GROMACS .gro file of C-alpha atoms in nm:
model
  353
    1MET     CA    1   0.000   0.000   0.000
    2THR     CA    2   0.122   0.350  -0.081
    3ASN     CA    3   0.183   0.596   0.199
    4THR     CA    4   0.024   0.938   0.160
    5ALA     CA    5   0.048   1.183   0.449
    6LEU     CA    6  -0.158   1.482   0.552
    7VAL     CA    7   0.051   1.694   0.788
    8VAL     CA    8  -0.167   1.940   0.980
    9GLY     CA    9   0.010   2.249   1.108
   10THR     CA   10   0.281   2.225   0.847
   11THR     CA   11   0.400   2.583   0.900
   12GLY     CA   12   0.483   2.507   1.265
   13ILE     CA   13   0.795   2.368   1.426
   14VAL     CA   14   0.675   2.008   1.443
   15GLY     CA   15   0.470   2.004   1.123
   16SER     CA   16   0.746   2.143   0.904
   17ALA     CA   17   1.002   1.896   1.041
   18THR     CA   18   0.759   1.607   0.993
   19ALA     CA   19   0.673   1.706   0.637
   20ARG     CA   20   1.043   1.735   0.551
   21LEU     CA   21   1.121   1.390   0.689
   22LEU     CA   22   0.832   1.227   0.505
   23VAL     CA   23   0.926   1.389   0.173
   24GLU     CA   24   1.283   1.266   0.219
   25GLY     CA   25   1.141   0.918   0.278
   26GLY     CA   26   0.951   0.919  -0.051
   27TRP     CA   27   0.603   0.982   0.085
   28THR     CA   28   0.340   1.183  -0.097
   29VAL     CA   29   0.276   1.474   0.141
   30ALA     CA   30   0.003   1.736   0.168
   31GLY     CA   31   0.049   2.013   0.422
   32LEU     CA   32  -0.251   2.186   0.576
   33ALA     CA   33  -0.234   2.531   0.731
   34ARG     CA   34  -0.445   2.846   0.730
   35LYS     CA   35  -0.173   3.016   0.526
   36PRO     CA   36   0.058   2.746   0.385
   37THR     CA   37   0.412   2.839   0.290
   38ALA     CA   38   0.613   2.678   0.012
   39GLN     CA   39   0.791   2.359   0.117
   40ASP     CA   40   0.979   2.133  -0.120
   41GLY     CA   41   0.772   1.829  -0.211
   42VAL     CA   42   0.468   1.934  -0.008
   43VAL     CA   43   0.131   2.002  -0.170
   44PRO     CA   44  -0.018   2.302   0.016
   45VAL     CA   45  -0.373   2.284   0.147
   46ALA     CA   46  -0.516   2.613   0.274
   47ALA     CA   47  -0.795   2.557   0.524
   48ASP     CA   48  -0.938   2.676   0.853
   49LEU     CA   49  -0.992   2.386   1.093
   50LEU     CA   50  -1.268   2.580   1.266
   51ASP     CA   51  -1.468   2.618   0.943
   52SER     CA   52  -1.600   2.268   0.883
   53ALA     CA   53  -1.773   2.352   0.555
   54SER     CA   54  -1.467   2.501   0.383
   55LEU     CA   55  -1.246   2.233   0.540
   56GLY     CA   56  -1.446   1.960   0.370
   57ALA     CA   57  -1.409   2.132   0.034
   58ALA     CA   58  -1.035   2.186   0.082
   59LEU     CA   59  -0.978   1.817   0.164
   60GLU     CA   60  -1.212   1.672  -0.099
   61GLN     CA   61  -0.925   1.560  -0.324
   62VAL     CA   62  -0.687   1.464  -0.041
   63ARG     CA   63  -0.676   1.089   0.026
   64PRO     CA   64  -0.428   1.038   0.309
   65SER     CA   65  -0.333   0.702   0.453
   66HIS     CA   66  -0.168   0.873   0.752
   67VAL     CA   67  -0.253   1.197   0.931
   68PHE     CA   68  -0.008   1.386   1.153
   69MET     CA   69  -0.169   1.652   1.371
   70SER     CA   70   0.033   1.922   1.545
   71MET     CA   71  -0.185   2.226   1.591
   72TRP     CA   72  -0.346   2.438   1.856
   73ALA     CA   73  -0.491   2.786   1.894
   74ARG     CA   74  -0.431   2.970   2.220
   75GLN     CA   75  -0.744   3.108   2.386
   76ALA     CA   76  -0.805   3.332   2.687
   77THR     CA   77  -0.931   3.054   2.915
   78GLU     CA   78  -0.890   2.677   2.937
   79ALA     CA   79  -1.261   2.634   2.872
   80GLU     CA   80  -1.214   2.815   2.541
   81ASN     CA   81  -0.894   2.618   2.472
   82ILE     CA   82  -1.097   2.300   2.512
   83ARG     CA   83  -1.383   2.415   2.293
   84VAL     CA   84  -1.166   2.545   2.010
   85ASN     CA   85  -0.887   2.287   2.004
   86SER     CA   86  -1.112   1.983   2.034
   87ALA     CA   87  -1.329   2.122   1.754
   88MET     CA   88  -1.026   2.140   1.525
   89VAL     CA   89  -0.955   1.769   1.573
   90ARG     CA   90  -1.321   1.677   1.532
   91HIS     CA   91  -1.373   1.885   1.218
   92LEU     CA   92  -1.058   1.746   1.055
   93LEU     CA   93  -1.142   1.381   1.116
   94ASP     CA   94  -1.504   1.436   1.014
   95ALA     CA   95  -1.387   1.591   0.686
   96LEU     CA   96  -1.160   1.294   0.613
   97ARG     CA   97  -1.421   1.029   0.694
   98PRO     CA   98  -1.605   1.016   0.359
   99ALA     CA   99  -1.293   0.910   0.165
  100GLY     CA  100  -1.232   0.620   0.402
  101THR     CA  101  -0.857   0.611   0.330
  102VAL     CA  102  -0.710   0.693   0.672
  103ARG     CA  103  -0.518   0.408   0.836
  104HIS     CA  104  -0.338   0.593   1.117
  105VAL     CA  105  -0.367   0.929   1.292
  106ALA     CA  106  -0.089   1.071   1.511
  107LEU     CA  107  -0.161   1.355   1.755
  108VAL     CA  108   0.112   1.569   1.912
  109THR     CA  109   0.029   1.710   2.256
  110GLY     CA  110   0.291   1.760   2.529
  111LEU     CA  111   0.387   1.750   2.894
  112LYS     CA  112   0.095   1.969   2.998
  113HIS     CA  113  -0.072   1.627   3.002
  114TYR     CA  114   0.118   1.577   3.332
  115LEU     CA  115   0.175   1.939   3.439
  116GLY     CA  116  -0.170   2.082   3.378
  117PRO     CA  117  -0.294   2.358   3.146
  118PHE     CA  118  -0.165   2.714   3.148
  119GLU     CA  119  -0.422   2.826   3.407
  120ALA     CA  120  -0.291   2.569   3.658
  121TYR     CA  121   0.053   2.496   3.514
  122GLY     CA  122   0.282   2.307   3.752
  123LYS     CA  123   0.045   2.356   4.048
  124GLY     CA  124  -0.154   2.129   4.273
  125SER     CA  125  -0.102   1.752   4.300
  126LEU     CA  126   0.127   1.641   4.018
  127PRO     CA  127   0.259   1.294   3.931
  128ALA     CA  128   0.613   1.210   4.034
  129THR     CA  129   0.898   1.254   3.790
  130PRO     CA  130   1.015   1.109   3.566
  131PHE     CA  131   0.676   1.129   3.396
  132ARG     CA  132   0.555   0.795   3.259
  133GLU     CA  133   0.272   0.725   3.018
  134ASP     CA  134   0.081   0.503   3.262
  135GLN     CA  135   0.032   0.796   3.501
  136GLY     CA  136  -0.333   0.895   3.476
  137ARG     CA  137  -0.485   1.224   3.379
  138LEU     CA  138  -0.493   1.507   3.631
  139ASP     CA  139  -0.829   1.583   3.786
  140ILE     CA  140  -0.857   1.909   3.596
  141GLU     CA  141  -0.991   2.019   3.260
  142ASN     CA  142  -0.721   2.019   2.991
  143PHE     CA  143  -0.749   2.076   2.617
  144TYR     CA  144  -0.496   1.797   2.553
  145TYR     CA  145  -0.741   1.551   2.709
  146ALA     CA  146  -1.024   1.690   2.495
  147GLN     CA  147  -0.816   1.649   2.179
  148GLU     CA  148  -0.731   1.291   2.276
  149ASP     CA  149  -1.096   1.211   2.336
  150GLU     CA  150  -1.192   1.336   1.990
  151LEU     CA  151  -0.917   1.119   1.840
  152PHE     CA  152  -1.019   0.810   2.036
  153ALA     CA  153  -1.387   0.849   1.942
  154ALA     CA  154  -1.310   0.888   1.571
  155ALA     CA  155  -1.070   0.591   1.572
  156ALA     CA  156  -1.331   0.368   1.736
  157ARG     CA  157  -1.593   0.479   1.484
  158ASP     CA  158  -1.383   0.477   1.167
  159GLY     CA  159  -1.141   0.193   1.234
  160PHE     CA  160  -0.800   0.361   1.206
  161SER     CA  161  -0.514   0.322   1.452
  162TRP     CA  162  -0.377   0.616   1.650
  163SER     CA  163  -0.076   0.735   1.844
  164VAL     CA  164  -0.035   1.024   2.088
  165HIS     CA  165   0.305   1.190   2.126
  166ARG     CA  166   0.400   1.395   2.434
  167PRO     CA  167   0.720   1.591   2.375
  168HIS     CA  168   0.883   1.820   2.626
  169THR     CA  169   0.969   2.173   2.503
  170VAL     CA  170   1.041   2.141   2.131
  171ILE     CA  171   1.356   2.282   1.968
  172GLY     CA  172   1.302   2.372   1.604
  173GLU     CA  173   1.254   2.647   1.351
  174ALA     CA  174   0.931   2.822   1.254
  175VAL     CA  175   0.850   3.190   1.216
  176GLY     CA  176   0.531   3.307   1.385
  177ASN     CA  177   0.513   3.011   1.622
  178ALA     CA  178   0.376   3.071   1.972
  179MET     CA  179   0.576   2.795   2.142
  180ASN     CA  180   0.933   2.856   2.037
  181MET     CA  181   1.197   2.854   2.310
  182GLY     CA  182   1.497   2.800   2.082
  183THR     CA  183   1.434   3.101   1.861
  184THR     CA  184   1.326   3.311   2.161
  185LEU     CA  185   1.658   3.243   2.335
  186ALA     CA  186   1.849   3.315   2.012
  187VAL     CA  187   1.675   3.651   1.979
  188TYR     CA  188   1.731   3.730   2.348
  189ALA     CA  189   2.101   3.641   2.323
  190THR     CA  190   2.136   3.855   2.012
  191ILE     CA  191   1.975   4.154   2.185
  192CYS     CA  192   2.205   4.107   2.486
  193ARG     CA  193   2.511   4.094   2.262
  194GLU     CA  194   2.407   4.394   2.053
  195THR     CA  195   2.308   4.614   2.349
  196GLY     CA  196   2.558   4.498   2.613
  197ARG     CA  197   2.288   4.373   2.847
  198PRO     CA  198   2.371   4.082   3.078
  199PHE     CA  199   2.266   3.742   2.944
  200ARG     CA  200   2.075   3.643   3.256
  201PHE     CA  201   1.880   3.323   3.311
  202PRO     CA  202   1.517   3.437   3.343
  203GLY     CA  203   1.373   3.137   3.524
  204SER     CA  204   1.346   2.971   3.862
  205ALA     CA  205   1.609   2.825   4.092
  206ALA     CA  206   1.432   2.488   4.054
  207GLN     CA  207   1.496   2.494   3.678
  208TRP     CA  208   1.849   2.633   3.716
  209ASN     CA  209   1.953   2.358   3.956
  210GLY     CA  210   1.722   2.069   3.868
  211LEU     CA  211   1.736   1.812   3.592
  212THR     CA  212   1.532   1.858   3.276
  213ASP     CA  213   1.510   1.740   2.916
  214MET     CA  214   1.384   1.868   2.581
  215THR     CA  215   1.275   1.743   2.238
  216ASP     CA  216   1.435   1.818   1.902
  217ALA     CA  217   1.168   1.861   1.632
  218ARG     CA  218   1.368   1.636   1.399
  219LEU     CA  219   1.370   1.356   1.655
  220LEU     CA  220   0.999   1.406   1.719
  221ALA     CA  221   0.935   1.372   1.345
  222ARG     CA  222   1.123   1.041   1.346
  223HIS     CA  223   0.914   0.929   1.643
  224LEU     CA  224   0.592   1.017   1.463
  225LEU     CA  225   0.700   0.820   1.156
  226TRP     CA  226   0.812   0.525   1.370
  227ALA     CA  227   0.482   0.502   1.559
  228ALA     CA  228   0.277   0.540   1.241
  229THR     CA  229   0.455   0.249   1.071
  230THR     CA  230   0.527   0.013   1.363
  231PRO     CA  231   0.235  -0.222   1.439
  232ALA     CA  232   0.340  -0.269   1.803
  233ALA     CA  233   0.315   0.109   1.855
  234ALA     CA  234  -0.045   0.134   1.737
  235ASN     CA  235  -0.305   0.273   1.977
  236GLN     CA  236  -0.045   0.392   2.228
  237ALA     CA  237   0.054   0.719   2.393
  238PHE     CA  238   0.426   0.797   2.412
  239ASN     CA  239   0.656   1.043   2.578
  240VAL     CA  240   0.926   1.162   2.338
  241VAL     CA  241   1.243   1.347   2.441
  242ASN     CA  242   1.600   1.364   2.317
  243GLY     CA  243   1.736   1.102   2.554
  244ASP     CA  244   1.976   1.318   2.755
  245VAL     CA  245   1.918   1.521   3.071
  246PHE     CA  246   2.084   1.847   3.176
  247ARG     CA  247   2.068   2.134   3.421
  248TRP     CA  248   2.013   2.489   3.299
  249SER     CA  249   2.310   2.594   3.513
  250TRP     CA  250   2.518   2.407   3.253
  251MET     CA  251   2.312   2.469   2.938
  252TRP     CA  252   2.292   2.845   2.989
  253GLY     CA  253   2.669   2.875   2.963
  254ARG     CA  254   2.669   2.655   2.652
  255ILE     CA  255   2.415   2.882   2.481
  256ALA     CA  256   2.601   3.196   2.592
  257GLY     CA  257   2.924   3.062   2.446
  258TRP     CA  258   2.768   2.999   2.105
  259PHE     CA  259   2.677   3.367   2.086
  260GLY     CA  260   3.013   3.484   2.218
  261LEU     CA  261   2.863   3.593   2.550
  262GLU     CA  262   2.949   3.542   2.913
  263ALA     CA  263   2.654   3.402   3.110
  264ALA     CA  264   2.556   3.642   3.388
  265PRO     CA  265   2.559   3.500   3.742
  266PHE     CA  266   2.223   3.366   3.855
  267ASP     CA  267   2.103   3.509   4.189
  268GLY     CA  268   1.802   3.281   4.228
  269ASP     CA  269   1.538   3.544   4.152
  270LEU     CA  270   1.288   3.524   3.865
  271LEU     CA  271   1.334   3.790   3.599
  272PRO     CA  272   1.097   3.678   3.323
  273LEU     CA  273   1.179   3.736   2.957
  274GLU     CA  274   0.835   3.889   2.912
  275THR     CA  275   0.953   4.165   3.147
  276GLN     CA  276   1.307   4.188   3.012
  277MET     CA  277   1.194   4.204   2.647
  278ALA     CA  278   0.880   4.414   2.694
  279GLY     CA  279   1.023   4.717   2.518
  280ASP     CA  280   1.244   4.539   2.264
  281ALA     CA  281   1.031   4.559   1.950
  282GLY     CA  282   1.215   4.872   1.835
  283VAL     CA  283   1.552   4.731   1.941
  284TRP     CA  284   1.496   4.421   1.728
  285ALA     CA  285   1.370   4.624   1.432
  286ASP     CA  286   1.695   4.825   1.444
  287ILE     CA  287   1.907   4.508   1.468
  288ALA     CA  288   1.720   4.359   1.173
  289ARG     CA  289   1.772   4.673   0.968
  290ARG     CA  290   2.143   4.698   1.043
  291HIS     CA  291   2.210   4.331   0.968
  292GLY     CA  292   1.969   4.288   0.677
  293LEU     CA  293   1.758   4.024   0.853
  294ARG     CA  294   1.444   3.873   0.701
  295GLU     CA  295   1.213   3.933   0.997
  296ALA     CA  296   1.199   4.267   1.175
  297GLN     CA  297   0.893   4.191   1.391
  298LEU     CA  298   1.003   4.066   1.730
  299ASP     CA  299   0.673   3.893   1.806
  300ARG     CA  300   0.707   3.683   1.490
  301LEU     CA  301   1.023   3.524   1.628
  302ALA     CA  302   1.012   3.535   2.007
  303SER     CA  303   0.749   3.398   2.246
  304PRO     CA  304   0.874   3.514   2.588
  305TRP     CA  305   0.555   3.415   2.772
  306HIS     CA  306   0.588   3.050   2.671
  307THR     CA  307   0.961   3.035   2.745
  308ASP     CA  308   0.888   3.188   3.086
  309ALA     CA  309   0.628   2.917   3.154
  310ASP     CA  310   0.892   2.649   3.095
  311LEU     CA  311   1.188   2.814   3.264
  312GLY     CA  312   0.986   2.947   3.557
  313ARG     CA  313   0.846   2.613   3.674
  314PRO     CA  314   0.896   2.553   4.047
  315ILE     CA  315   0.950   2.179   3.999
  316GLU     CA  316   1.199   1.951   3.830
  317VAL     CA  317   1.066   1.796   3.508
  318VAL     CA  318   1.218   1.480   3.361
  319THR     CA  319   1.051   1.245   3.116
  320ASP     CA  320   1.076   0.866   3.089
  321MET     CA  321   1.126   0.715   2.742
  322SER     CA  322   1.129   0.348   2.841
  323LYS     CA  323   0.805   0.263   2.664
  324SER     CA  324   0.937   0.370   2.323
  325ARG     CA  325   1.275   0.209   2.388
  326ARG     CA  326   1.116  -0.127   2.468
  327LEU     CA  327   0.924  -0.115   2.140
  328GLY     CA  328   1.235  -0.035   1.934
  329PHE     CA  329   1.266   0.344   1.903
  330THR     CA  330   1.630   0.415   1.991
  331ALA     CA  331   1.699   0.756   1.833
  332TYR     CA  332   1.897   1.003   2.046
  333GLN     CA  333   1.982   1.371   2.015
  334ALA     CA  334   2.215   1.575   2.239
  335THR     CA  335   2.016   1.882   2.341
  336ASP     CA  336   2.303   2.132   2.325
  337ASP     CA  337   2.373   2.019   1.968
  338ALA     CA  338   2.004   2.061   1.890
  339PHE     CA  339   2.020   2.422   2.008
  340PHE     CA  340   2.340   2.484   1.810
  341ALA     CA  341   2.192   2.336   1.492
  342LEU     CA  342   1.888   2.560   1.527
  343PHE     CA  343   2.099   2.869   1.590
  344GLN     CA  344   2.309   2.798   1.282
  345SER     CA  345   1.997   2.746   1.073
  346LEU     CA  346   1.854   3.077   1.196
  347ARG     CA  347   2.181   3.248   1.106
  348ASP     CA  348   2.199   3.083   0.764
  349GLY     CA  349   1.840   3.189   0.699
  350ARG     CA  350   1.914   3.551   0.800
  351LEU     CA  351   1.677   3.540   1.096
  352ILE     CA  352   1.953   3.628   1.343
  353PRO     CA  353   2.285   3.799   1.263
   0.00000   0.00000   0.00000
């Protein structure tokens, strides 16, 4: 049987990496986004997942065997997050049902499955680390749970297999992405270097001193492909991280060194990036002008609020990968090298100087 993929959210960090990997593997790939951008080997599909009527028309000629979903829309409250983000999953799978070609659907969520949604992030009674897939849902509303439930219901009705993938913070490249620590830190480091500001860790002492891990978008793409094509991985939820652990007290100096900076001493106090970078739109526009960069809008590159949520957590967060390892997924990626590869790609693409 031929493999034809529909990658949803193909302009994002995860979607673009997944589409690239599938094209390299010889798949026929369609990429859905509200405003698709050109990607080699990817057939663009422009559609709004919240407009079920136009979505059906846009997908009428698309006959995917595999669907890879990595999308969300941030709302003001978790109740709205649930309503909007579950509807996107439901509308998509409803639109694909008439063709009857789907064999597997992969959904990317994340560690908010264990940590709680933004309104209650890292608070209350949390499961012990390292997080494992057999730890149950928190007793709190969460749009990740709502998305999963839509997937499970459609799979039971339509007969396709599924996989759920829970990465930690994802390192990868995408302009205009709301969850983008790597590019945010690259922009922050550039501003510090250009203005002479101290390159100061913005987060908590717990994150500075504790163990953590992250997920390279390229490794996540490989995990998605593995689960979609490995029978033993069908109908399973998986954590997915790089395979190493680190402390920010070490990583911060590694990142500083790449940019030719000295890491400022950490005094244990929170100094969020959202505060530090609040007035930097004009600073970045001037840097972009002087260096001939492609993107002069700071908010198209940096998402300080999301980076602050990760780096400001009051608890240590480490993720267990044993389930995937037992089933045969053995890929590994050093996290500092993942950051460095991203930074070089941003430089090569004239997004940072």
